[in-house]
Amino acid sequence: MRPKLALWRVVIAAAAAFLVVGGAQAAVANVQGDPLYAPASASEGMAYARMIRLSTGTVLATFEHWDGNGGVSSYVVRRSDDDGATWSTLSEVPGDTYSFQPFLYELPRQLGGHPAGTLLLFGLTVDKNSTATTIREWRSDDHGATWSYVGAPQVGGPSPRGIWEPFAMLDRAGRLLLYFSDERQSATYSQFLGHIVSADGGDSWTAAPVKDVASATQADRPGMVTVAYMPATDRYIMSFEVCGPGNCAVRVKTSADGATWNAGDLGTAVRTDDGRGLYGSPVIVWSPAGRLLLTGYGETLVGGGAPEDHQIVLSSATGDSWSWMPAPIAVPIGNGSTSNCNPNYSPDLLPSADGTTVRYAAAGITGPYGCQELTGQSNAGVLPYAADFGAGDPGWIRYGGSWSAANGVYGETTGGSGGNKAIAGSTAWTSYRVSADVRLDSVGTNGNAGLLVRATDPTVGTDNLDGYYVGVTANSIVIGRQADNWTPLSVTPIPSVPAGSWYHLAVTVDGCTITVDGTAASATDCTFTHGAVGVRDFNATASWRNLRVEPVSGSR
C-alpha cells in the first residue's frame, strides 16, 4: 500500500479498490486524539507514525515527513517524558526531498561495538527527481538527542523497482535483521518481503535479501512487514498486507527463529468470529498484558460494509483467533489522501509498560494546515476497566444517536426507537461484572436505558448486535438477548425510577447466567459466551456515569 502523494505518485492499482467499503451504516467514532506534531505550514506533509519506549522510560516518536515545496525534509524526532501525554521536538534528522517510512529501534544488548541502549533510525528516502529509493540508517548514542549517519543498507530504483518500509529487530540468534518490501525482481515478483542481516549492530549488512514472503502469483504484492515476538508461544509473528487482485488483506504467519519464514507461505488472513478483518498497512505488537495487538489502515467485514472502518484494534493471545476493540482514537480521514496528508496510513501502537492501555498514533486531516500527527490512548482490552468520560470517550464507538462525554457523564440525546448504543472494551471478554449509574432523562412508551454485555457484531439499528441487554424502565429491569432481533428473557419489577434520577445498575454475566445486583432480576441463556460492554437506550434519552468492568471466574 503505497502512499498517494501529489509529488510522489507511486500508486498501486489495487489501492483504489480496497478504499471502497459500502454496505452497513457507519458508526461514529470516539475522540480524534491530541497533536503529536502540528506542522508550521501547509507545505509540510506527513503520515506513518512510529513510537518507541526507550529503556530509560522516555517515549520517542517520528513520522513520515516531506516538504511540498521540494526542499530537503527531515525526520522530526519527538520526545515525551509523561508517557505520551505531551510532546516536544528532541532532534531532526535530515533525509532527502521525501523522508518516508521511518523506524526506531533500540539495541536491547551489546552488538558489535555498540552497547545496549544504542538507538537506530531507519528511513526510506526519495530524491527530488525520484530516481532512487534508499533505505538509510542513522545512529544515536544519547537516546535520540544527536544522530550520526551510518549509511545505506539497501538502494533501489524508482517504482516499480523500489524498496520500501524498513523494519528492524533481533532474531533468536541475536542478529540484527532489517526487513523491507522489494520490487527489484518485478518480472517474477511484483513485490516480495525480505530481510538482510547485520552481525555488528548495523555497521555492515549482507547484500542480497533473504525472501520471507514471495507469492507464486506475480501480481501479488506482499508489503508493510512488522514482526513481534510472542513469549506465550516462544515464536515470532509477522503481519503484512497482500495487495494485488484482492484488497490488501492483512495476513499473519509465524516463525520459530524470526529469520526463517517459508517464503511461499502467504499466511492467514486475520478475522474475528464476528467477521471483522483488516486491510492495508498493518502494525503488530506484543503487549506486556500477554496479548498481540494488531491494527491497520482500514477494516473489512464479511458480508457487507465495515461500520468501524479505520477505528479498530484486533487482539489475540496466540495469533490464531482474534477479537477486536475500539481504537483509542478516531483519525479524521476526510475523503482520503491529500497533497500534505496520508491519514491513518500505517498507524502505530505502543502498549503501556504494564499493558493495561495502548497508545495509537497516525496522521489525520485536521488543524489549520489540513494535517497533524495525532495520538491518544485507552484501555487495551484488559480488565479491570473504568470509563472516565471526563472529556470525550476514547476507546468507545457509537452506533446511532447523539452523544456527549464531559465531567464524568456520558449522555445520549436523540432517543427514539433506534436502540442507540456505544461499545467499549474487548470482544474477547467472557465473564465479568459491569456497573454504572444510569439516568433516564426523558422516557417514552416502554422507554428504558441500560447496559450491554457480551456484545459482538454491532451495527446501527435497534437490535443490531449479538449479545445481551439489561435495561432500566420506570419500574422494572428488563433482560433480553439481541441477535438482530429481540428475545425477552426476563422482566423484574423494581421500585419506581423517576426520570432525572440516577439508578445504580450492576450486571454480572458468568457462564450462562445473567444477574443484577440488589434485585431478583436474572436470566439464563447460553447463546453468547464472550463480547464487549456497552450502553444503550430505547424510547428514552439517557446518561451514564461511573462505569466499571471487573473480571469474574478468571476472565481476562
mmCIF file of C-alpha atoms in Angstrom, residues 287-291 293 315 325 352 354-358 378-386 425-426 429 549 551 555-556:
data_model
loop_
_atom_site.group_PDB
_atom_site.id
_atom_site.type_symbol
_atom_site.label_atom_id
_atom_site.label_comp_id
_atom_site.label_asym_id
_atom_site.label_seq_id
_atom_site.Cartn_x
_atom_site.Cartn_y
_atom_site.Cartn_z
ATOM 1 C CA SER A 287 1.581 -6.214 24.906
ATOM 2 C CA PRO A 288 3.032 -6.829 28.387
ATOM 3 C CA ALA A 289 -0.523 -7.851 29.351
ATOM 4 C CA GLY A 290 0.062 -11.022 27.333
ATOM 5 C CA ARG A 291 -1.729 -10.370 24.053
ATOM 6 C CA LEU A 293 -2.362 -6.076 19.288
ATOM 7 C CA SER A 315 -6.257 -8.698 19.734
ATOM 8 C CA MET A 325 -11.828 -3.437 20.432
ATOM 9 C CA SER A 352 1.898 0.931 28.206
ATOM 10 C CA ASP A 354 2.111 -2.756 32.174
ATOM 11 C CA GLY A 355 -0.024 -3.444 29.088
ATOM 12 C CA THR A 356 -3.254 -2.058 30.552
ATOM 13 C CA THR A 357 -3.505 0.715 27.962
ATOM 14 C CA VAL A 358 -2.338 1.198 24.397
ATOM 15 C CA SER A 378 -7.272 3.955 26.022
ATOM 16 C CA ASN A 379 -7.778 0.577 27.626
ATOM 17 C CA ALA A 380 -6.022 -2.274 25.784
ATOM 18 C CA GLY A 381 -8.788 -4.825 26.284
ATOM 19 C CA VAL A 382 -7.604 -5.551 29.822
ATOM 20 C CA LEU A 383 -9.764 -5.998 32.929
ATOM 21 C CA PRO A 384 -10.482 -4.259 35.221
ATOM 22 C CA TYR A 385 -11.656 -1.303 33.166
ATOM 23 C CA ALA A 386 -13.103 2.081 34.130
ATOM 24 C CA GLY A 425 -13.802 -2.967 25.836
ATOM 25 C CA SER A 426 -12.870 -6.176 24.083
ATOM 26 C CA TRP A 429 -14.091 -10.692 27.437
ATOM 27 C CA VAL A 549 -15.939 -3.608 34.484
ATOM 28 C CA PRO A 551 -13.421 -9.840 35.922
ATOM 29 C CA SER A 555 -11.863 -13.734 32.880
ATOM 30 C CA ARG A 556 -9.116 -11.628 31.294
#
